[in-house]
mmCIF file of C-alpha atoms in Angstrom:
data_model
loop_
_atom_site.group_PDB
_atom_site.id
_atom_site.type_symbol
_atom_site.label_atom_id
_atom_site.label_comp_id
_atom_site.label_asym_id
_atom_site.label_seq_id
_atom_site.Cartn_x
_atom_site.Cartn_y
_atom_site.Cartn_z
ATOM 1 C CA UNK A 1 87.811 133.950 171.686
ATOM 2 C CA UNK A 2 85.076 132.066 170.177
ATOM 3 C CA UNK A 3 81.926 134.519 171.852
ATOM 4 C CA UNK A 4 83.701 137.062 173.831
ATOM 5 C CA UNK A 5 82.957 141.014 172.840
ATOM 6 C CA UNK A 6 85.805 141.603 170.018
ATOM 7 C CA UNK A 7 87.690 145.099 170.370
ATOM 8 C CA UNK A 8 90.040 146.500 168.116
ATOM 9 C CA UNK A 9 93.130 147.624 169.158
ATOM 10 C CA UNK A 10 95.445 147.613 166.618
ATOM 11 C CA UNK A 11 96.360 147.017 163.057
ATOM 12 C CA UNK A 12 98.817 145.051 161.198
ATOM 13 C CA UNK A 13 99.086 146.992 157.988
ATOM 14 C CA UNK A 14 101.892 145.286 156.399
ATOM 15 C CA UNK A 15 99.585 142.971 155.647
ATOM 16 C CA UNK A 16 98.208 142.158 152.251
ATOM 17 C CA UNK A 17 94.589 141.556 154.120
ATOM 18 C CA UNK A 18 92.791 143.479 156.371
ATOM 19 C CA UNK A 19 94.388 142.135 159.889
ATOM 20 C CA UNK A 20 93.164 143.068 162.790
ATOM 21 C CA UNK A 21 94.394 143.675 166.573
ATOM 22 C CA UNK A 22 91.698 142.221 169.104
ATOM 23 C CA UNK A 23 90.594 141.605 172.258
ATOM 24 C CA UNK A 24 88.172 139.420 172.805
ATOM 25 C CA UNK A 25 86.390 139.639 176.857
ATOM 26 C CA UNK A 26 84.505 137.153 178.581
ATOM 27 C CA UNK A 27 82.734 139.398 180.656
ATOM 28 C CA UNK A 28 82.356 138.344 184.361
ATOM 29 C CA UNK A 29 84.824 135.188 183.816
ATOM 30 C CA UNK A 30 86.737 136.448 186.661
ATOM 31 C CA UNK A 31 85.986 135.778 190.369
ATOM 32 C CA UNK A 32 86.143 139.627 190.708
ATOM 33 C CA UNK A 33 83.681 140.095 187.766
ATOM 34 C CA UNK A 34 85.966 141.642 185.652
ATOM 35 C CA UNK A 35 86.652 140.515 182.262
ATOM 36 C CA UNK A 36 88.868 138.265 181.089
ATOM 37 C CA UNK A 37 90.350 138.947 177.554
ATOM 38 C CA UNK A 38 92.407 137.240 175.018
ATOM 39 C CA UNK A 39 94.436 138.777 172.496
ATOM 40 C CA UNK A 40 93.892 137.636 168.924
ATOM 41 C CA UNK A 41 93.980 138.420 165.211
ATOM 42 C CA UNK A 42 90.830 139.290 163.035
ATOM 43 C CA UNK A 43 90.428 138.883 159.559
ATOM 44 C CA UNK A 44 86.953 140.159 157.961
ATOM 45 C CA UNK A 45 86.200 138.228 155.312
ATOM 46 C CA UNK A 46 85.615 141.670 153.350
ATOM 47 C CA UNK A 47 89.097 142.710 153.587
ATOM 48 C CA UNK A 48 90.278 140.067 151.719
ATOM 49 C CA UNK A 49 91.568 140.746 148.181
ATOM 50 C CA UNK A 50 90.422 138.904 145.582
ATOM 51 C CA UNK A 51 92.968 136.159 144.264
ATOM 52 C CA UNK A 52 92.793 134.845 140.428
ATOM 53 C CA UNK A 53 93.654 131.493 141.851
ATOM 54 C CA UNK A 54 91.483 131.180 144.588
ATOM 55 C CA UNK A 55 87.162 131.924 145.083
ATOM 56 C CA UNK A 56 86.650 135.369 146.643
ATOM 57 C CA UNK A 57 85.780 135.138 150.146
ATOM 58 C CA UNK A 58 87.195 132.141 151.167
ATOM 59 C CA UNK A 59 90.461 132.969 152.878
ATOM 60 C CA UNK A 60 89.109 132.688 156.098
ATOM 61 C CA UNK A 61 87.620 129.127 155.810
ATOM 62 C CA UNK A 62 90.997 128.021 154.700
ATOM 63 C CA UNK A 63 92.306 129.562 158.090
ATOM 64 C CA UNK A 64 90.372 127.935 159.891
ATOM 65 C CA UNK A 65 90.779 124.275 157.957
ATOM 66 C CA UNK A 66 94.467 124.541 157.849
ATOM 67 C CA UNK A 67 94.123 125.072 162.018
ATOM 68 C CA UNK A 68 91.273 122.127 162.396
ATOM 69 C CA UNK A 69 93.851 120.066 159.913
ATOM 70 C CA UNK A 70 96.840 120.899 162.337
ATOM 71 C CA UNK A 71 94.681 120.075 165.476
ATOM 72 C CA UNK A 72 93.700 116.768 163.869
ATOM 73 C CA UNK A 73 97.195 115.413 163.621
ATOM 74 C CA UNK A 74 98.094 116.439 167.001
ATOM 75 C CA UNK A 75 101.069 118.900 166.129
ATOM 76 C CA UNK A 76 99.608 122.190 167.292
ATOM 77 C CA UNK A 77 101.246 124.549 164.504
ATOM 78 C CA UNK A 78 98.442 126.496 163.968
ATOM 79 C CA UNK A 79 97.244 129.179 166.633
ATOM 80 C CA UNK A 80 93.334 128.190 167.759
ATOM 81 C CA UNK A 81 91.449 129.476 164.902
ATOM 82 C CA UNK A 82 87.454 129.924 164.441
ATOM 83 C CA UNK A 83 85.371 131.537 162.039
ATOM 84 C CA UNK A 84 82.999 133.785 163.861
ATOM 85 C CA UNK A 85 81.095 137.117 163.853
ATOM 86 C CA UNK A 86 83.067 140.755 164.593
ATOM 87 C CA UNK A 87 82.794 144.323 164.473
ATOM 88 C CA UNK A 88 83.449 143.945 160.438
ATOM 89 C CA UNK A 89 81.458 141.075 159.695
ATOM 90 C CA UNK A 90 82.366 137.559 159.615
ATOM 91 C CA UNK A 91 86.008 136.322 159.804
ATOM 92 C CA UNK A 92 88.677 134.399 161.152
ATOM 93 C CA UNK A 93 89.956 135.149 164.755
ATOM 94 C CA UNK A 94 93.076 133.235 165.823
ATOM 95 C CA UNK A 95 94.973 133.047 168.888
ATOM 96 C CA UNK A 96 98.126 135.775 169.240
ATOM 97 C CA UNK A 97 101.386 134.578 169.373
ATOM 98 C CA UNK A 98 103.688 136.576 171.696
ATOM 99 C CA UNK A 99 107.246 136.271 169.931
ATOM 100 C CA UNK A 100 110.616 137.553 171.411
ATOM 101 C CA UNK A 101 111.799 140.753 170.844
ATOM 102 C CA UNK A 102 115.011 141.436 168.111
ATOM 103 C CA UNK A 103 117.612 144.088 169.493
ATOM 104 C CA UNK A 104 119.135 145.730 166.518
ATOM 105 C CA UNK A 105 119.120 146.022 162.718
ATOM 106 C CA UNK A 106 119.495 141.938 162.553
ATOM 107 C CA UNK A 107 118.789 141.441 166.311
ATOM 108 C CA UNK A 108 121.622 139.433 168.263
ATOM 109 C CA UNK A 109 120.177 135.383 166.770
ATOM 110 C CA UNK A 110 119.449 134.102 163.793
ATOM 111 C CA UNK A 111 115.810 133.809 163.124
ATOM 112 C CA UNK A 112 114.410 129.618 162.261
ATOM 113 C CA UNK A 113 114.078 131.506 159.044
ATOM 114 C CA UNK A 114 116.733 134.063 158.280
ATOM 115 C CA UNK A 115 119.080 135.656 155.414
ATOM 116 C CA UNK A 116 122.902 135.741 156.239
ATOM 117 C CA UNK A 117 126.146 136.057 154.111
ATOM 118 C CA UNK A 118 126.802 133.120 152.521
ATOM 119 C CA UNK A 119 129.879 131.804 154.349
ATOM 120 C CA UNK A 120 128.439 133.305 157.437
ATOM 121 C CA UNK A 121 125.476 129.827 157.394
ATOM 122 C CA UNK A 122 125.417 129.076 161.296
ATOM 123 C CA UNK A 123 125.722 125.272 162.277
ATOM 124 C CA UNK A 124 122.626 123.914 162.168
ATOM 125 C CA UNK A 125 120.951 126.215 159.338
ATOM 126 C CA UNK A 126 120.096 124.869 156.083
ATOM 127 C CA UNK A 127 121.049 127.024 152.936
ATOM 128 C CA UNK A 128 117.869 127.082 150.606
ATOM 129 C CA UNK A 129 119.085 128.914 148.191
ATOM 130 C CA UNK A 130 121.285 131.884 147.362
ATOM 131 C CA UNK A 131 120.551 135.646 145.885
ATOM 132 C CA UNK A 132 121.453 139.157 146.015
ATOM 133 C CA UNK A 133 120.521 142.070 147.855
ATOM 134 C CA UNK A 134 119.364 145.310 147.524
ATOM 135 C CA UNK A 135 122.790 146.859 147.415
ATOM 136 C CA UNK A 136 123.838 143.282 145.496
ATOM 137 C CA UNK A 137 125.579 142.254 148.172
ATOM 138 C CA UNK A 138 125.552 138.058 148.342
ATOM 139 C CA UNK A 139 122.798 136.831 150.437
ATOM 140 C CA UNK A 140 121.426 132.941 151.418
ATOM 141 C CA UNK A 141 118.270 132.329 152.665
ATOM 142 C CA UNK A 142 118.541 129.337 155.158
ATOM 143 C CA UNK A 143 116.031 128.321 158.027
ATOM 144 C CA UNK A 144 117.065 125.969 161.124
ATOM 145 C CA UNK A 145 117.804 122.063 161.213
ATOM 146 C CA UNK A 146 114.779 122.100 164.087
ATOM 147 C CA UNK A 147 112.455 119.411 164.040
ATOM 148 C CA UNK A 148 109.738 121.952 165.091
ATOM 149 C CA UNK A 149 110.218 123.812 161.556
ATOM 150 C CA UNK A 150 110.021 120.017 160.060
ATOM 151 C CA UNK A 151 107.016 119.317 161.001
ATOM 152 C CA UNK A 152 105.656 122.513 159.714
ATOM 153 C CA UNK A 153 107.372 121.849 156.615
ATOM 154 C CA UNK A 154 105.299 118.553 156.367
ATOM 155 C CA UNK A 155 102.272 120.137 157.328
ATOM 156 C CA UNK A 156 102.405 123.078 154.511
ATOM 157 C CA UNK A 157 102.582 119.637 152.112
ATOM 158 C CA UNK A 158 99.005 118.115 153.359
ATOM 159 C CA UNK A 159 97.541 121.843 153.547
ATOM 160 C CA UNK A 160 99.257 122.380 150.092
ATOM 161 C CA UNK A 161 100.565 125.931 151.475
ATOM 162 C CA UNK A 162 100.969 128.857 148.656
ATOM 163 C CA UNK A 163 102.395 131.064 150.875
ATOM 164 C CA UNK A 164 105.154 129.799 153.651
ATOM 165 C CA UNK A 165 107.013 132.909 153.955
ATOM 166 C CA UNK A 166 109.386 133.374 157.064
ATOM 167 C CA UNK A 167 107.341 136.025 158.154
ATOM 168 C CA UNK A 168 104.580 133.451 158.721
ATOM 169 C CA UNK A 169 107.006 131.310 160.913
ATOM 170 C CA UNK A 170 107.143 132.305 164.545
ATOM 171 C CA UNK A 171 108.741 130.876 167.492
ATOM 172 C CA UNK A 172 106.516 131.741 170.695
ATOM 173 C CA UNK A 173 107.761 132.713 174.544
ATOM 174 C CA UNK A 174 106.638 129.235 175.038
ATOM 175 C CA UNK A 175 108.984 127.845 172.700
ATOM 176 C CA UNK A 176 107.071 126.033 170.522
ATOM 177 C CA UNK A 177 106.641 127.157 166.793
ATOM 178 C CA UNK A 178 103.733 128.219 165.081
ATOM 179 C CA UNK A 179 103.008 128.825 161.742
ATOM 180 C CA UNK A 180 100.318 131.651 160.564
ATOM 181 C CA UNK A 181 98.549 132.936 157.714
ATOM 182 C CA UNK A 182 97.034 129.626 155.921
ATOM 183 C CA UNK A 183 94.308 131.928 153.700
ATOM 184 C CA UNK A 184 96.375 130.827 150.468
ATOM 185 C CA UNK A 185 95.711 126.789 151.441
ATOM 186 C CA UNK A 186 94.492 123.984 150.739
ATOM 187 C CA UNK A 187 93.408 124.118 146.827
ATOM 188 C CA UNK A 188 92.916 121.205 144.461
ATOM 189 C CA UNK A 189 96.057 121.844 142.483
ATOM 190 C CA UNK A 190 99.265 121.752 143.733
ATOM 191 C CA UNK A 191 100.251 125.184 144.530
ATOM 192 C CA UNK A 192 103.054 124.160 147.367
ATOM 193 C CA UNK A 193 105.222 127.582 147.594
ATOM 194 C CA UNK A 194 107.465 127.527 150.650
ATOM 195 C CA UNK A 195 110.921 129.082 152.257
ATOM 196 C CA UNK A 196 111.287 125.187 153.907
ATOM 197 C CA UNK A 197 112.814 123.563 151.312
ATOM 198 C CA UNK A 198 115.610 121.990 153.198
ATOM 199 C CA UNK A 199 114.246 118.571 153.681
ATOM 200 C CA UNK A 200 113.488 118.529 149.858
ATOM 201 C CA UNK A 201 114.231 114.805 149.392
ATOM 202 C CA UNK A 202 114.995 113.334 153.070
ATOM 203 C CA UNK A 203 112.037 110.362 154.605
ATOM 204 C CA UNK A 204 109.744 112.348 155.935
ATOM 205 C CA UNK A 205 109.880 111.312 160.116
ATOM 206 C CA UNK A 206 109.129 108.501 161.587
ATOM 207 C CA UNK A 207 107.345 110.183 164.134
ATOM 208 C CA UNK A 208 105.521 112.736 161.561
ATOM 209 C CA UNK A 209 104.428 109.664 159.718
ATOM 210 C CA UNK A 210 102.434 107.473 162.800
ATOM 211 C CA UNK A 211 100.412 110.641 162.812
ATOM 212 C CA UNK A 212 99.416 111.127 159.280
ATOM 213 C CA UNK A 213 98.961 107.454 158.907
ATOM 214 C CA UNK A 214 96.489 107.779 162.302
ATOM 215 C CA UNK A 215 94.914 111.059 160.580
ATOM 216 C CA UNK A 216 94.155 109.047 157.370
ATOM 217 C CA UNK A 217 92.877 106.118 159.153
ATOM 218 C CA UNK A 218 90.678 108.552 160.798
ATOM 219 C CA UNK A 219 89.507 110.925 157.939
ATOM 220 C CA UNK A 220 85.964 109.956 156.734
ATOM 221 C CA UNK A 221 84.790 109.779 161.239
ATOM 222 C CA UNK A 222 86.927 112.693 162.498
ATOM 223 C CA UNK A 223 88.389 114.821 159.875
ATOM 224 C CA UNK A 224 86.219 115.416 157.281
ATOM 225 C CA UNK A 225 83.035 116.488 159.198
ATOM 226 C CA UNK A 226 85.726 119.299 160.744
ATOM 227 C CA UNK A 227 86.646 120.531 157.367
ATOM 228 C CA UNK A 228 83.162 120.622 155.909
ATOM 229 C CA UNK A 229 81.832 124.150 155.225
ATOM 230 C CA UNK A 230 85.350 125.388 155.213
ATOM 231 C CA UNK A 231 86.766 124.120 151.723
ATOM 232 C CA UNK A 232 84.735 122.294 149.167
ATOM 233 C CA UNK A 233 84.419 118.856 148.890
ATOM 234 C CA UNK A 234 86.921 118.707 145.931
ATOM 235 C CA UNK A 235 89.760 120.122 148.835
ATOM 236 C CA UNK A 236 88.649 117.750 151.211
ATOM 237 C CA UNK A 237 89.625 114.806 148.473
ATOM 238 C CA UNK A 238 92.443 116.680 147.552
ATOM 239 C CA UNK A 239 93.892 116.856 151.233
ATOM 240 C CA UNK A 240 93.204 113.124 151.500
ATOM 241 C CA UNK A 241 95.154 112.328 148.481
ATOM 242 C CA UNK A 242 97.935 114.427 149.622
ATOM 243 C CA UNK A 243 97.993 112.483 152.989
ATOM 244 C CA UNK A 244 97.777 109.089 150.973
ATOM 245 C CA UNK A 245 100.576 109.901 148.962
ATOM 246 C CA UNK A 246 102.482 110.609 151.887
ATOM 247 C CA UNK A 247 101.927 107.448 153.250
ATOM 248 C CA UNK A 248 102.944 105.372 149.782
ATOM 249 C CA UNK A 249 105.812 107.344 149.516
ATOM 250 C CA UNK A 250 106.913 109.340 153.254
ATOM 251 C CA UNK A 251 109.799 111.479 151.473
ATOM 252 C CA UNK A 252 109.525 115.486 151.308
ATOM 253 C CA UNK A 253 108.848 116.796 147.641
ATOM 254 C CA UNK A 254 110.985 118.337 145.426
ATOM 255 C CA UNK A 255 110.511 121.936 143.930
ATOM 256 C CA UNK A 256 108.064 121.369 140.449
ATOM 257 C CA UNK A 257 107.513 124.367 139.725
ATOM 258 C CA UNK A 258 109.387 127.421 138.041
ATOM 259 C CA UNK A 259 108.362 129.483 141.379
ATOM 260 C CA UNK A 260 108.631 127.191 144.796
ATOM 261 C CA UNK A 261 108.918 130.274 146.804
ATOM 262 C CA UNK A 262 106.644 133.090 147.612
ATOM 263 C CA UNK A 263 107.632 136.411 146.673
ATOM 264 C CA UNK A 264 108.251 138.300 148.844
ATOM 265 C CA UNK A 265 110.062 135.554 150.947
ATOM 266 C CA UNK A 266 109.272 137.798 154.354
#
């Protein structure tokens, strides 16, 4: 993925980026000689749209940090993600995730992250908050009681995630959960828009917390020099703070602002 020949093969184009279909072939990796490929997502860095909030151009560097940030704790909730040359320049190119297939208008489960009627909030769901429709019927958004989704949750707060949609929440064939587009991450201010609001207020994991405390004790030898080139060095202090404060005080945040969820929510 990281030097293998990148071909197109698709596009997603509901997104608000230019997002690519690839796949990327090791030629002769195979005992045969054949190649070997590996499906992945690209993201030129010129099909990103400029943000008021954020420097042009840097969506991609934030990909790859919020990844390099995930690997450094040890959680795996980003897809491998490197910044790299393609067909359209430079850009991010990050592992696929093969998800299961819905049958149906709503599919036969309840997504991690979902909308359902109301009174219709399956055991083990959280209700985040509740809203109308299209055709104004009553709706509540709610996402699962899973410790996978927690972690995430806790990761979007070091990364300081503008944009956790449930779109960007998906549960692979291998059953783990992975979390994608991190372009809108990572900036000095706190700009923490998520659908995970669940835990708003609980401790923050045991567990969750041996890691950030390890990734903190660690920052200046193993994190940092990861992260550099990526985001500037103001983001770097920024994450570190974040992580600190986490440590003083392990609980999940509260909403602060007057919009703690990305519109649209999927």
């Amino acid at each position: 993925m990281a030097t293998g020949e990148l071909t197109v093969v698709g596009r997603v184009v509901s997104a608000s980026n230019a997002t690519l279909v690839c796949d990327a072939a090791a030629p002769n990796s195979a005992v045969d000689g054949s190649a070997h490929t590996v499906r992945c997502v690209y993201k030129p860095v010129r099909g990103e749209v400029p943000l008021w909030d954020f420097p042009n151009g840097t969506l991609a560097g934030r990909e790859v940090a919020s990844y390099e940030i995930s690997d450094a704790l040890g959680w795996g909730v980003v897809p491998t993600t490197v910044l790299r040359d393609g067909p359209f320049g430079p850009g991010m190119v990050q592992r696929w995730i093969d998800t299961p297939e819905r049958h149906g208008e709503h599919g036969d489960r309840v997504d991690l992250v979902d909308i359902c009627p109301p009174d219709l909030v399956p055991p083990g769901w959280i209700p985040v908050l509740q809203a109308y429709d299209g055709d104004g019927a009553e709706v509540a958004l709610v996402h699962g009681d899973d410790p996978r989704l927690q972690r995430m949750a806790v990761l979007d707060i070091l990364i300081n995630n503008a944009d956790r949609k449930g779109g960007h929440v998906l549960e692979g064939l291998d059953g783990y959960v992975y979390g994608i587009d991190h372009g809108i991450c990572l900036h000095s201010d706190n700009k923490l828009r998520t659908v995970l609001w669940g835990w708003a207020g609980t401790a923050v994991n045991d567990a969750l917390m041996t890691d950030i405390v390890a990734f903190v004790d660690s920052f200046a030898s193993d994190v940092e020099p990861r992260l550099r080139g990526h985001i500037t060095e103001q983001e770097i202090e920024a994450l570190l703070g974040r992580a600190c404060g986490l440590v003083a005080r392990p609980v999940m945040p509260e909403p602060s602002s007057s919009r703690p969820i990305p519109w649209p929510a999927f």
